[in-house]
CSV table of C-alpha atoms in Angstrom, one decimal:
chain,number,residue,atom,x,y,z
A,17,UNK,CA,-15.2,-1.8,-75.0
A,18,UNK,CA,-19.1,-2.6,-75.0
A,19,UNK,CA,-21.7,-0.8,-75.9
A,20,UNK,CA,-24.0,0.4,-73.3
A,21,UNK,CA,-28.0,0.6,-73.7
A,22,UNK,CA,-28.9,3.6,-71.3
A,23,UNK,CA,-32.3,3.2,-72.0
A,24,UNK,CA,-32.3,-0.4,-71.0
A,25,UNK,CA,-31.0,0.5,-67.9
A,26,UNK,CA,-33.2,3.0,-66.9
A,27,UNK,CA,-36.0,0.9,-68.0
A,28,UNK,CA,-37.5,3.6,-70.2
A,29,UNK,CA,-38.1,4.1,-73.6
A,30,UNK,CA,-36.1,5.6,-75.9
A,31,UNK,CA,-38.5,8.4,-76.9
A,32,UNK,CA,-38.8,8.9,-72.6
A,33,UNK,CA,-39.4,12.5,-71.5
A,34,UNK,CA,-36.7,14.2,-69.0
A,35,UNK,CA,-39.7,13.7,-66.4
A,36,UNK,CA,-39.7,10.0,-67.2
A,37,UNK,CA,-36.4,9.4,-66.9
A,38,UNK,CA,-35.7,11.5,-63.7
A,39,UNK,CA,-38.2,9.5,-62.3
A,40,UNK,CA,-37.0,5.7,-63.6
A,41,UNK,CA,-33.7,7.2,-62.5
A,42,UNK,CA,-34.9,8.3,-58.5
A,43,UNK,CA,-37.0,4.7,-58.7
A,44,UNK,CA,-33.7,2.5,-59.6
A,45,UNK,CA,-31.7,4.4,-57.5
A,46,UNK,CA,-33.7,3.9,-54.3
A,47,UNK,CA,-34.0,0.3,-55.3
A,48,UNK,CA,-30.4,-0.8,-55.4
A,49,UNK,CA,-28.3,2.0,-53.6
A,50,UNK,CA,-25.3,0.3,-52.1
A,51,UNK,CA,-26.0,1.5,-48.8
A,52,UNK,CA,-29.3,0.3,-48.5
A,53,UNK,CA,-29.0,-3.0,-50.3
A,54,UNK,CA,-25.7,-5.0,-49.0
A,55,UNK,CA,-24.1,-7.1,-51.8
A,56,UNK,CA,-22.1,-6.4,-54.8
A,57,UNK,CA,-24.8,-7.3,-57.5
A,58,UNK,CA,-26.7,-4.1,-56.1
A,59,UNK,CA,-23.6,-1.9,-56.2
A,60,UNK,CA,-23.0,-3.1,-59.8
A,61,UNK,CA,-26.3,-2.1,-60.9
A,62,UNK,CA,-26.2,0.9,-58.9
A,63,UNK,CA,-23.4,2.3,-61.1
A,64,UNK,CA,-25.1,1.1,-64.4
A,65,UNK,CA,-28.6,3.3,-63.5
A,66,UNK,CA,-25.9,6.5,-62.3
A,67,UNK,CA,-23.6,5.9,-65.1
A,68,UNK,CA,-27.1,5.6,-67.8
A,69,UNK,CA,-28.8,8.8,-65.6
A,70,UNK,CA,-25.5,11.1,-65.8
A,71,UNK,CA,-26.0,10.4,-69.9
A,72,UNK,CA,-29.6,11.1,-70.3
A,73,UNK,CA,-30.0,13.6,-68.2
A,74,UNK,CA,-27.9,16.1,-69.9
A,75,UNK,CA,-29.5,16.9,-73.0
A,76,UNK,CA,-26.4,17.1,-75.2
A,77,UNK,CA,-24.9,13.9,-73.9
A,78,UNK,CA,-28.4,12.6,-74.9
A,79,UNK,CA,-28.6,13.6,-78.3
A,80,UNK,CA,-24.9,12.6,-78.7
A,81,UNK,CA,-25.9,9.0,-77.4
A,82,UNK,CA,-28.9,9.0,-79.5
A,83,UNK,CA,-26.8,9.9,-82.5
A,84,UNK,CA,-25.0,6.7,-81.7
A,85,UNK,CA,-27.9,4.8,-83.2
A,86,UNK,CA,-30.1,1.8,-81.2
A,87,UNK,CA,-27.6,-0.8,-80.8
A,88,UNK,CA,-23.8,-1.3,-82.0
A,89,UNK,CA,-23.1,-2.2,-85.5
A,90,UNK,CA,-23.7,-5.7,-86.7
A,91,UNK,CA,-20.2,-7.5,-87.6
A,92,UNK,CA,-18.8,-6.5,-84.2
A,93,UNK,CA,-17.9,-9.0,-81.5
A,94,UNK,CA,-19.3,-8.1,-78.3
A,95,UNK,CA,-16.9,-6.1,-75.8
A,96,UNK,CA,-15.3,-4.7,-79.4
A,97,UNK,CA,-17.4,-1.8,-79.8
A,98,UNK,CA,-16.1,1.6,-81.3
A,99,UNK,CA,-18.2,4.5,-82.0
A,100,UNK,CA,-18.0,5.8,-86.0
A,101,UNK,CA,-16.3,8.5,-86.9
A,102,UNK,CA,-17.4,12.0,-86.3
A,103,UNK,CA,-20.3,10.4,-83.9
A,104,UNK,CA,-20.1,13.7,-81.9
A,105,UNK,CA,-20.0,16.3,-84.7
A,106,UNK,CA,-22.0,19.6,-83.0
A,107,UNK,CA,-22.4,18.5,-79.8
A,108,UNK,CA,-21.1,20.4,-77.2
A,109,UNK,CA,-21.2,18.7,-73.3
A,110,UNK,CA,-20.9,20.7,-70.2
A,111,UNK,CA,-17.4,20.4,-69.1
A,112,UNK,CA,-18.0,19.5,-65.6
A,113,UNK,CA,-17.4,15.7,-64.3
A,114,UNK,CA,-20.1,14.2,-63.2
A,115,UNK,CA,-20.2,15.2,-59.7
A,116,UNK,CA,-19.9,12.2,-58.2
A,117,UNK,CA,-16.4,11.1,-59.2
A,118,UNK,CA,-17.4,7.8,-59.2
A,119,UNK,CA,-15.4,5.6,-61.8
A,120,UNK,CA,-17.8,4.9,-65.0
A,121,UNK,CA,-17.2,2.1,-67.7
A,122,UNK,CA,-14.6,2.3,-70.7
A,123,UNK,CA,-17.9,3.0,-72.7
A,124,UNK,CA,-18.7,6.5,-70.6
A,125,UNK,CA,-15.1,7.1,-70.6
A,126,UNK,CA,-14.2,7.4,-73.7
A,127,UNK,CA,-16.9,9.2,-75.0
A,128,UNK,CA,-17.8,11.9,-72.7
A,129,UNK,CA,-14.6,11.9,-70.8
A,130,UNK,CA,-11.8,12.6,-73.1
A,131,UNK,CA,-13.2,15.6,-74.5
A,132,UNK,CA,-13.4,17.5,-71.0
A,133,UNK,CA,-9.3,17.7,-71.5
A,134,UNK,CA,-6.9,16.7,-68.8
A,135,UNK,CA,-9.2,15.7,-66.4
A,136,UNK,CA,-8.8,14.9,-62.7
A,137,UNK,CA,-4.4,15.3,-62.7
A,138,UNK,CA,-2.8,18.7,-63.3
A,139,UNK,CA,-5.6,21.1,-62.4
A,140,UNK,CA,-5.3,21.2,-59.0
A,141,UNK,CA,-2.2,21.3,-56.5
A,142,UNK,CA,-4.0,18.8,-54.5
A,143,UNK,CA,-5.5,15.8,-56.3
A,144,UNK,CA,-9.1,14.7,-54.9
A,145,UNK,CA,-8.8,11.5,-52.5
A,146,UNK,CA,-11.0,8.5,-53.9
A,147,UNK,CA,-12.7,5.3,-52.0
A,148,UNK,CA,-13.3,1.9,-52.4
A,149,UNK,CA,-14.2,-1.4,-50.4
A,150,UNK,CA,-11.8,-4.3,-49.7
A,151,UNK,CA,-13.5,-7.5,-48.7
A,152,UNK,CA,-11.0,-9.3,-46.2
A,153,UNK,CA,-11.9,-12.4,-44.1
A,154,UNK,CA,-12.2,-12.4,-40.8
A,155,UNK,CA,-8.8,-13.9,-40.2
A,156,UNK,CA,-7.5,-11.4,-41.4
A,157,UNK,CA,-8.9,-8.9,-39.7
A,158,UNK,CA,-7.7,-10.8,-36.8
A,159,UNK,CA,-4.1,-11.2,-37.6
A,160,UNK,CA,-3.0,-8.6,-40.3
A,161,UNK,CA,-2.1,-9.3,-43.6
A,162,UNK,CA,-0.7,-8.3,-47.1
A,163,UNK,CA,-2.9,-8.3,-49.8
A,164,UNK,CA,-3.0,-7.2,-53.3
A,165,UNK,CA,-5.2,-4.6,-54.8
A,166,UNK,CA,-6.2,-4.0,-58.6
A,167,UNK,CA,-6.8,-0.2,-59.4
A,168,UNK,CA,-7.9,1.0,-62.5
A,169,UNK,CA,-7.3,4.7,-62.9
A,170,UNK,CA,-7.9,7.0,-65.8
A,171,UNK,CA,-5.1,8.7,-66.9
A,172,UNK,CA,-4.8,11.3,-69.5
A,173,UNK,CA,-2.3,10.9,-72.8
A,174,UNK,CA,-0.3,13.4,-74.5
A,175,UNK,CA,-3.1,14.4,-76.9
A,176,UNK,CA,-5.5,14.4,-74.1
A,177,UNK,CA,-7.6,11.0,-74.7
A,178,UNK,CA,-8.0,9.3,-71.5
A,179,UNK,CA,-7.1,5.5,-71.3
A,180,UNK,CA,-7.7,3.5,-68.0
A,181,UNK,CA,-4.7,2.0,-66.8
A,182,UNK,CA,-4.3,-0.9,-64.1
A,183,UNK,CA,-2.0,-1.1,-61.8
A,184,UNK,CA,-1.4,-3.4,-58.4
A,185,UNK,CA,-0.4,-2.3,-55.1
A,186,UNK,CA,0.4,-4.3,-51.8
A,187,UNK,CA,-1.7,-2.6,-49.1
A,188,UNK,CA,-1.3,-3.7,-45.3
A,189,UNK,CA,-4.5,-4.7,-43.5
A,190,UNK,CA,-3.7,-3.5,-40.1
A,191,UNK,CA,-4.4,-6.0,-36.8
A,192,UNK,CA,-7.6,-5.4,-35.3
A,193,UNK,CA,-9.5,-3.5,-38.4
A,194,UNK,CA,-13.4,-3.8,-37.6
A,195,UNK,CA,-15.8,-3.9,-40.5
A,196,UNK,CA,-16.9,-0.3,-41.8
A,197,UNK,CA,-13.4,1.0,-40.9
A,198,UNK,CA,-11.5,2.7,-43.5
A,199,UNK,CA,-7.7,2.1,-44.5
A,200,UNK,CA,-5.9,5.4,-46.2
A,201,UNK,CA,-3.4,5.1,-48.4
A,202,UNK,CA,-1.7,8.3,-48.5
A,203,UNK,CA,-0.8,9.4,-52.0
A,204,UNK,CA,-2.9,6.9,-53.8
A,205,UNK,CA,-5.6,8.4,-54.8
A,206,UNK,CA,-6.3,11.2,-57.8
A,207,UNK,CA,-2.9,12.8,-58.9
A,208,UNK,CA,-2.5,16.3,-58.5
A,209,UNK,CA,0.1,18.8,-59.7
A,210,UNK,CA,1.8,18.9,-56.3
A,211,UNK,CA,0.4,16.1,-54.4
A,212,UNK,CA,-1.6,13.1,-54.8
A,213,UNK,CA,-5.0,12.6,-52.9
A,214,UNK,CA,-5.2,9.6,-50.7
A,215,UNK,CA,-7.0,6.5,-51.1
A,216,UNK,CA,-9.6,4.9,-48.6
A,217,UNK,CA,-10.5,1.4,-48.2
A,218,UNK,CA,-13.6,0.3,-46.6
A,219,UNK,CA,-13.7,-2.7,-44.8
A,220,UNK,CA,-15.8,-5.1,-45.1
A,221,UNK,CA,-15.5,-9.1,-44.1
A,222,UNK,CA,-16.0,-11.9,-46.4
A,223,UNK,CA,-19.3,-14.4,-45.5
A,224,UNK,CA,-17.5,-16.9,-42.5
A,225,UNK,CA,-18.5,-20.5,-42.4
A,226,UNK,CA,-18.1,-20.2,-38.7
A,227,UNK,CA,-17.6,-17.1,-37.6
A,228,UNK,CA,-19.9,-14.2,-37.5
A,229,UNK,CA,-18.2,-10.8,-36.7
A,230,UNK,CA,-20.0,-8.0,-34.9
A,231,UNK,CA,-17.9,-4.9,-33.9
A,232,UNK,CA,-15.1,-6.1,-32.2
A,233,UNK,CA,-17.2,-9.2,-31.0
A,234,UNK,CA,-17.4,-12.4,-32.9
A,235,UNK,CA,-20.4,-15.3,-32.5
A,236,UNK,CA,-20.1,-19.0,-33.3
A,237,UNK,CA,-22.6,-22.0,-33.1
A,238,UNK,CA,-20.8,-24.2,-30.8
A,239,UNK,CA,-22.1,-27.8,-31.4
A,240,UNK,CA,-22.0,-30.5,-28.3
A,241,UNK,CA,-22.9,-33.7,-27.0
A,242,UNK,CA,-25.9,-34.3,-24.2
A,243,UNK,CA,-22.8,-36.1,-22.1
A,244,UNK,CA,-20.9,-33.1,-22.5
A,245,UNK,CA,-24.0,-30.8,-21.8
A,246,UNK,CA,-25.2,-33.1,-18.6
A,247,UNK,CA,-21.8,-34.1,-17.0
A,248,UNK,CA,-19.9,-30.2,-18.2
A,249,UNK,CA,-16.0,-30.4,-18.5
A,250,UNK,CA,-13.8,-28.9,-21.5
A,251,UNK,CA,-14.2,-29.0,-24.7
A,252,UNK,CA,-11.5,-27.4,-27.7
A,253,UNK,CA,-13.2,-25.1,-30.1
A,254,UNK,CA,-11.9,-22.8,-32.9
A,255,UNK,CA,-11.2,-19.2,-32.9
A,256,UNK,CA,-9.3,-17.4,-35.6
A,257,UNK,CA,-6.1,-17.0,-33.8
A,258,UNK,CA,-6.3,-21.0,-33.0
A,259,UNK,CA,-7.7,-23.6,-30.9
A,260,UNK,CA,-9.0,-22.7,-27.0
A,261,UNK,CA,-9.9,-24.3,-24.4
A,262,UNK,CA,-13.9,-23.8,-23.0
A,263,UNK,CA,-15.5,-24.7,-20.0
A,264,UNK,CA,-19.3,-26.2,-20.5
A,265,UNK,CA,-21.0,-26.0,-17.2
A,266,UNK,CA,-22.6,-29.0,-15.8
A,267,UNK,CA,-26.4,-29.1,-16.8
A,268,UNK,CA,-25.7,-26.8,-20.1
A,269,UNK,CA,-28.7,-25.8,-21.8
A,270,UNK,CA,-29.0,-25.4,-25.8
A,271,UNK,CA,-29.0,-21.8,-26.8
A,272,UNK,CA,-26.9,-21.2,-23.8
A,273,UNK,CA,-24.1,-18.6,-24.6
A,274,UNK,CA,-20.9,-18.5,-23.1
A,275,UNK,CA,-18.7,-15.7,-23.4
A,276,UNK,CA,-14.9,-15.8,-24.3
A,277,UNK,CA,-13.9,-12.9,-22.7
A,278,UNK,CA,-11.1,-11.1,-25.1
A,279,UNK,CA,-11.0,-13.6,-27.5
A,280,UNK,CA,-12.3,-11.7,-30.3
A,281,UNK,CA,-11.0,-8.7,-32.1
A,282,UNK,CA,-7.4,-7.7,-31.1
A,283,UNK,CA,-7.6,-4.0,-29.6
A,284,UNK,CA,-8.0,-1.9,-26.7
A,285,UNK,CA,-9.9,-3.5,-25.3
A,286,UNK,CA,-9.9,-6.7,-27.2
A,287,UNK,CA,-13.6,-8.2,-28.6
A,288,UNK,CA,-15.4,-11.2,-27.2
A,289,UNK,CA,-16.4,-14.4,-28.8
A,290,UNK,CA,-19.7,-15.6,-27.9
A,291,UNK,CA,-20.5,-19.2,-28.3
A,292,UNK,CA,-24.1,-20.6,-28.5
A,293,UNK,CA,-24.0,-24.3,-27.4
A,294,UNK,CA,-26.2,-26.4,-29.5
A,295,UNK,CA,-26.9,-30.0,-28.3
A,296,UNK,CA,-26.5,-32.8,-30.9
A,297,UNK,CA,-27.6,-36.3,-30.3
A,298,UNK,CA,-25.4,-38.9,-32.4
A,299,UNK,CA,-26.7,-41.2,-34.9
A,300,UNK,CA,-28.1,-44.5,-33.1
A,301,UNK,CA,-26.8,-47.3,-36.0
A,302,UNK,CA,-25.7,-49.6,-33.8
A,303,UNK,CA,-27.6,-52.4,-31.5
A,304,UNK,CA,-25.1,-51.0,-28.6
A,305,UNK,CA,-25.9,-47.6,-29.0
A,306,UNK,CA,-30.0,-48.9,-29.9
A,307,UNK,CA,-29.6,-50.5,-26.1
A,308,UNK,CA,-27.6,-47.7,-24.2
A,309,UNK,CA,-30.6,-45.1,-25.5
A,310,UNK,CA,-33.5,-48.1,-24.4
A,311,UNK,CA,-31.1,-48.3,-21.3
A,312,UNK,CA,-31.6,-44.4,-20.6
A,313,UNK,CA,-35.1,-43.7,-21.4
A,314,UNK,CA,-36.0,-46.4,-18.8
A,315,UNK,CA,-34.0,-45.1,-15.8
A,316,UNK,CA,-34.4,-41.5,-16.5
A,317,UNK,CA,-37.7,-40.8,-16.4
A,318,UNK,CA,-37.6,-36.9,-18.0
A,319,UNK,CA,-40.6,-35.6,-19.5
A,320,UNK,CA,-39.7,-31.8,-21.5
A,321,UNK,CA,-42.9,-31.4,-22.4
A,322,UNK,CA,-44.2,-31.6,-18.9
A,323,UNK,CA,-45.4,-27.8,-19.1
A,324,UNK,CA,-47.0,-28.0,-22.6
A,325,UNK,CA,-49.2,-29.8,-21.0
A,326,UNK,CA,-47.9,-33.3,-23.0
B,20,UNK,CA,2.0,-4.8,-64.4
B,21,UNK,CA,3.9,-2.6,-61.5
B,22,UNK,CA,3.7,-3.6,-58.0
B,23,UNK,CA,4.2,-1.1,-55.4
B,24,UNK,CA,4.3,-1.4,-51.7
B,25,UNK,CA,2.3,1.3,-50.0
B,26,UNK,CA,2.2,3.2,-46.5
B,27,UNK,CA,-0.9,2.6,-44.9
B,28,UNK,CA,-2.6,3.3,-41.7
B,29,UNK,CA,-5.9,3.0,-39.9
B,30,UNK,CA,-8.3,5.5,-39.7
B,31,UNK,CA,-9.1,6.3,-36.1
B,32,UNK,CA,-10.2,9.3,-35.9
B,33,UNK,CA,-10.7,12.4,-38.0
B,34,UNK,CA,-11.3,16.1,-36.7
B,35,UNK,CA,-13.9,18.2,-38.2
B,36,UNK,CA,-12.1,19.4,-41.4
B,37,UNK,CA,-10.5,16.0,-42.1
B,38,UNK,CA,-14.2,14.6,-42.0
B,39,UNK,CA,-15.6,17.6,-44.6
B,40,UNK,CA,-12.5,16.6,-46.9
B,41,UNK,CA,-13.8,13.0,-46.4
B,42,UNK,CA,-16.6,13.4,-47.6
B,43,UNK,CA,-16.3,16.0,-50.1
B,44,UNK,CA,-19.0,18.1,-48.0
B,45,UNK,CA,-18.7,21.4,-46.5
B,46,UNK,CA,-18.5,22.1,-42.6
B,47,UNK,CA,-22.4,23.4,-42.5
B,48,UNK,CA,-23.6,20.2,-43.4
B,49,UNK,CA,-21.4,18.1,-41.0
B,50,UNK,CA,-22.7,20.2,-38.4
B,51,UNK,CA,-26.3,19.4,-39.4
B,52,UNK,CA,-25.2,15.8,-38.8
B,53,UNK,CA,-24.5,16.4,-35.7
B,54,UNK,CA,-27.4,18.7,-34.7
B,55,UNK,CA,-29.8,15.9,-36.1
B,56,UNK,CA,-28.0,13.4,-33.7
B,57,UNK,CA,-26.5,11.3,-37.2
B,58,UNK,CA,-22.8,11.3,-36.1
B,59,UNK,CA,-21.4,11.9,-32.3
B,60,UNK,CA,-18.3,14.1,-32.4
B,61,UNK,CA,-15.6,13.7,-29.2
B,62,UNK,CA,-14.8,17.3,-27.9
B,63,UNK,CA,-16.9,20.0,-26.5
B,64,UNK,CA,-16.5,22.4,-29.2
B,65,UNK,CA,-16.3,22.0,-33.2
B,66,UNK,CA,-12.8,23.5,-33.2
B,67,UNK,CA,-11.4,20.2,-30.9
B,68,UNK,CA,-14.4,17.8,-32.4
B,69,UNK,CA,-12.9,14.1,-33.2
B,70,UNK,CA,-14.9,11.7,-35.3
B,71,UNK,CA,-14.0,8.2,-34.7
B,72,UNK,CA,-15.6,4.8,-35.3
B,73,UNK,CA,-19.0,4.7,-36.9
B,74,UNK,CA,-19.2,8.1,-37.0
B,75,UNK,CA,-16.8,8.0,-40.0
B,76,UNK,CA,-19.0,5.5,-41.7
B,77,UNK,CA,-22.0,6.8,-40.7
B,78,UNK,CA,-21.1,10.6,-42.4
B,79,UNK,CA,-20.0,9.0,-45.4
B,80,UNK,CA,-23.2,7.1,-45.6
B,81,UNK,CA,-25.4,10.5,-45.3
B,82,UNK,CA,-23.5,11.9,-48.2
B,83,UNK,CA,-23.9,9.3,-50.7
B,84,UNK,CA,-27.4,9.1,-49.7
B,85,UNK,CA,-28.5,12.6,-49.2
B,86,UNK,CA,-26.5,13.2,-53.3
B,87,UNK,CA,-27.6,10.1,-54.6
B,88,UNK,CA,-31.0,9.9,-53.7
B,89,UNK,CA,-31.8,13.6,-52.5
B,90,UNK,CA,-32.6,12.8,-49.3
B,91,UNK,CA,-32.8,15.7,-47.0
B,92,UNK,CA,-30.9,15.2,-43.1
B,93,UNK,CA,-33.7,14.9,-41.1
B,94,UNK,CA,-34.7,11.5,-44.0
B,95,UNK,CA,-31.1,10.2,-43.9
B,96,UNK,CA,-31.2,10.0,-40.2
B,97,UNK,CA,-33.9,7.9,-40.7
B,98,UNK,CA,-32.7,5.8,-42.8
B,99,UNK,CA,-29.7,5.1,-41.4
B,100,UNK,CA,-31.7,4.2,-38.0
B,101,UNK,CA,-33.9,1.7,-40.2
B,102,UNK,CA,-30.8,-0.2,-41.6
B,103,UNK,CA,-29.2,-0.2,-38.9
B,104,UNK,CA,-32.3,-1.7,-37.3
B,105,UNK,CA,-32.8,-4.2,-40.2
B,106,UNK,CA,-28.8,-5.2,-40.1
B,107,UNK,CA,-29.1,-6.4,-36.7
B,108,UNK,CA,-32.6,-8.1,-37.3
B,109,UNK,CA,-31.0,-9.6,-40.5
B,110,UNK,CA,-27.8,-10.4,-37.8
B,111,UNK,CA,-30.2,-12.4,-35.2
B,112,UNK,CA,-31.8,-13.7,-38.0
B,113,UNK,CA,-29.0,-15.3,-39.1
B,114,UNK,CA,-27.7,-16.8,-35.8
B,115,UNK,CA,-31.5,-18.3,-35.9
B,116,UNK,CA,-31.1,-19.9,-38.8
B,117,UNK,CA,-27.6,-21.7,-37.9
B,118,UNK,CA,-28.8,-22.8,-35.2
């Protein structure tokens, strides 16, 4: 496992008052909370600043830690760290989990963990549920699928150390889901002595390089020709359950958004798909095209800068 | 490594207990939620209430912020205006850019 720096994370000095570090900790906390801050890099450092808070906030963690020395051992590769024998000789920590529940590294694990005894299975008749996020793309969302989860789980040995295991599962992502729903998984989440919690997925989509997805409504940038914006007809365009049909009225404007009434989203009722039309001139390389644009700018005399004044 | 096939289902809705089991809070402060306008239960009474939509997400949002950062209800109801405000800036923003 690696070696953790607590102080690093906090930003604080070693030698930090309780004070300082609360305050490092609220500062940190505020600045990459997962729900304030979208993307995974915040989340990540989120749980290093709890993980580093729920160590040196607890003064006999803390002095454990400290006892630890400044930095692993020279000698040992990194990720291979193991703390020395009788490292936690007169040191007693509060019992309790950290209150969150949230899922710490190896490092935290194994040294605070363990000595709490059986923790999380076998105390209680119900085990606790537990969450997570699954990113899914937006097809999908819009089709169902089956995809494969890693979970790592701590789970307690016969002489009560606590290794994390891995393990896969095949969950079903239901038709229709909308990002910030939750999947359960009944029975998959902390094991109890009767029954297991359950385990929720939140739902969120992958970046699209089409699609954007709002509730049940999805937007695209719909890019046309000026013939096909002047003169109107059909043009194809993509959704995610395949290619449609869509109507561009004569005279279409750029920016102009037409609606694809139950397109989006499968549900009850069914999402939209907005697309905004954006005019694109094509490259003039050749002396034909040169001439049919010469051809155009003499016989339509169109000025759009007429109200600027231009 | 085992590979297990699993029953799932969507969450639709949840009732007032389901939604304190949740999110690991007590029925007091779900009610707060409510009385500070945070989440908006179905039913006319707390006994029939139903949660659904982004009142799940919403509630859970509350808790993690009102334990992680101490934020009182009155402040996450706030917040969670704000980012939803910023989201859908960030959203038009977005479709700004693209185009």
């Amino acid at each position: 496992m690696e070696y953790k720096d607590y102080y690093k994370a906090l930003g604080v000095g070693r030698d930090a008052s309780d004070d300082e570090i609360k305050k490092a900790f609220r500062k940190l906390a505020r600045k990459y909370h997962p729900d304030i801050n979208p993307g995974t890099d915040a989340e990540a450092k989120f749980k290093d600043v709890n993980e580093a808070y729920e160590v040196l906030k607890d003064s006999e963690r803390r002095a454990a830690y400290d006892q630890l020395g400044k930095e692993p051992p020279r000698g040992q590769q990194q990720g291979q760290y193991q703390p020395p024998p009788g490292w936690d000789e007169g040191f007693s920590f509060s019992e309790g989990e950290p209150q969150s529940g949230e899922d710490f590294s190896d490092f935290f694990e194994t040294l605070f963990r363990q000595r709490a005894g059986p923790s999380g299975g076998g105390h209680f008749a119900q085990g606790a549920d537990s969450h997570a996020r699954i990113e899914i793309t937006i097809e999908d969302a819009y089709r169902g699928a089956e995809r494969t989860l890693s979970l790592r789980s701590p789970v307690v040995g016969p002489n009560g150390s606590v290794t994390m295991q891995d393990r896969k599962i095949a969950v079903h992502i239901p038709k229709g889901v909308a990002e910030g729903q939750h999947i359960r998984l009944a029975g998959q989440g902390t094991p109890g002595a009767k029954s297991a919690g359950d385990l929720f997925l939140e739902v969120s989509f992958a970046a699209h390089p089409i699609f954007r997805a709002d509730g049940k409504d999805l937007y695209l940038d719909l890019p046309i020709t000026p013939w096909e914006a002047a003169l109107g007809g059909h043009v194809v365009m993509p959704t995610p359950g395949g290619k449609v049909d869509l109507r561009i009225p004569k005279n279409a404007r750029s920016g102009q958004k037409m609606r694809l009434k139950g397109k989006g989203f499968p549900g009850t009722p069914a999402g939209d798909i907005y697309a905004t039309l954006s005019i694109v001139n094509p490259k003039v390389d050749t002396d034909e095209a040169q001439a049919f644009f010469e051809q155009m700018a003499e016989k339509m005399p169109f000025n759009p800068r007429a109200k600027l004044g231009g | 490594m085992k590979r297990t096939t699993v029953h799932s289902d969507l969450v639709e809705a949840l009732s007032l207990q389901d939604l304190c089991r949740f999110c690991h809070a007590d029925e007091d402060w779900v009610i707060e939620l409510v009385e500070h306008g945070v989440i908006e239960p179905v039913g006319s009474n707390s006994g029939n209430w139903r949660f659904v939509g982004t009142s799940i997400l919403r509630a859970k949002k509350a808790r993690r912020l009102s334990r992680d950062l101490g934020v009182n209800t009155a402040g996450v109801a706030l917040v969670l205006d704000l980012i939803e405000e910023r989201d859908s800036m960030l959203r038009r923003l977005a479709q700004y850019e693209a185009s």
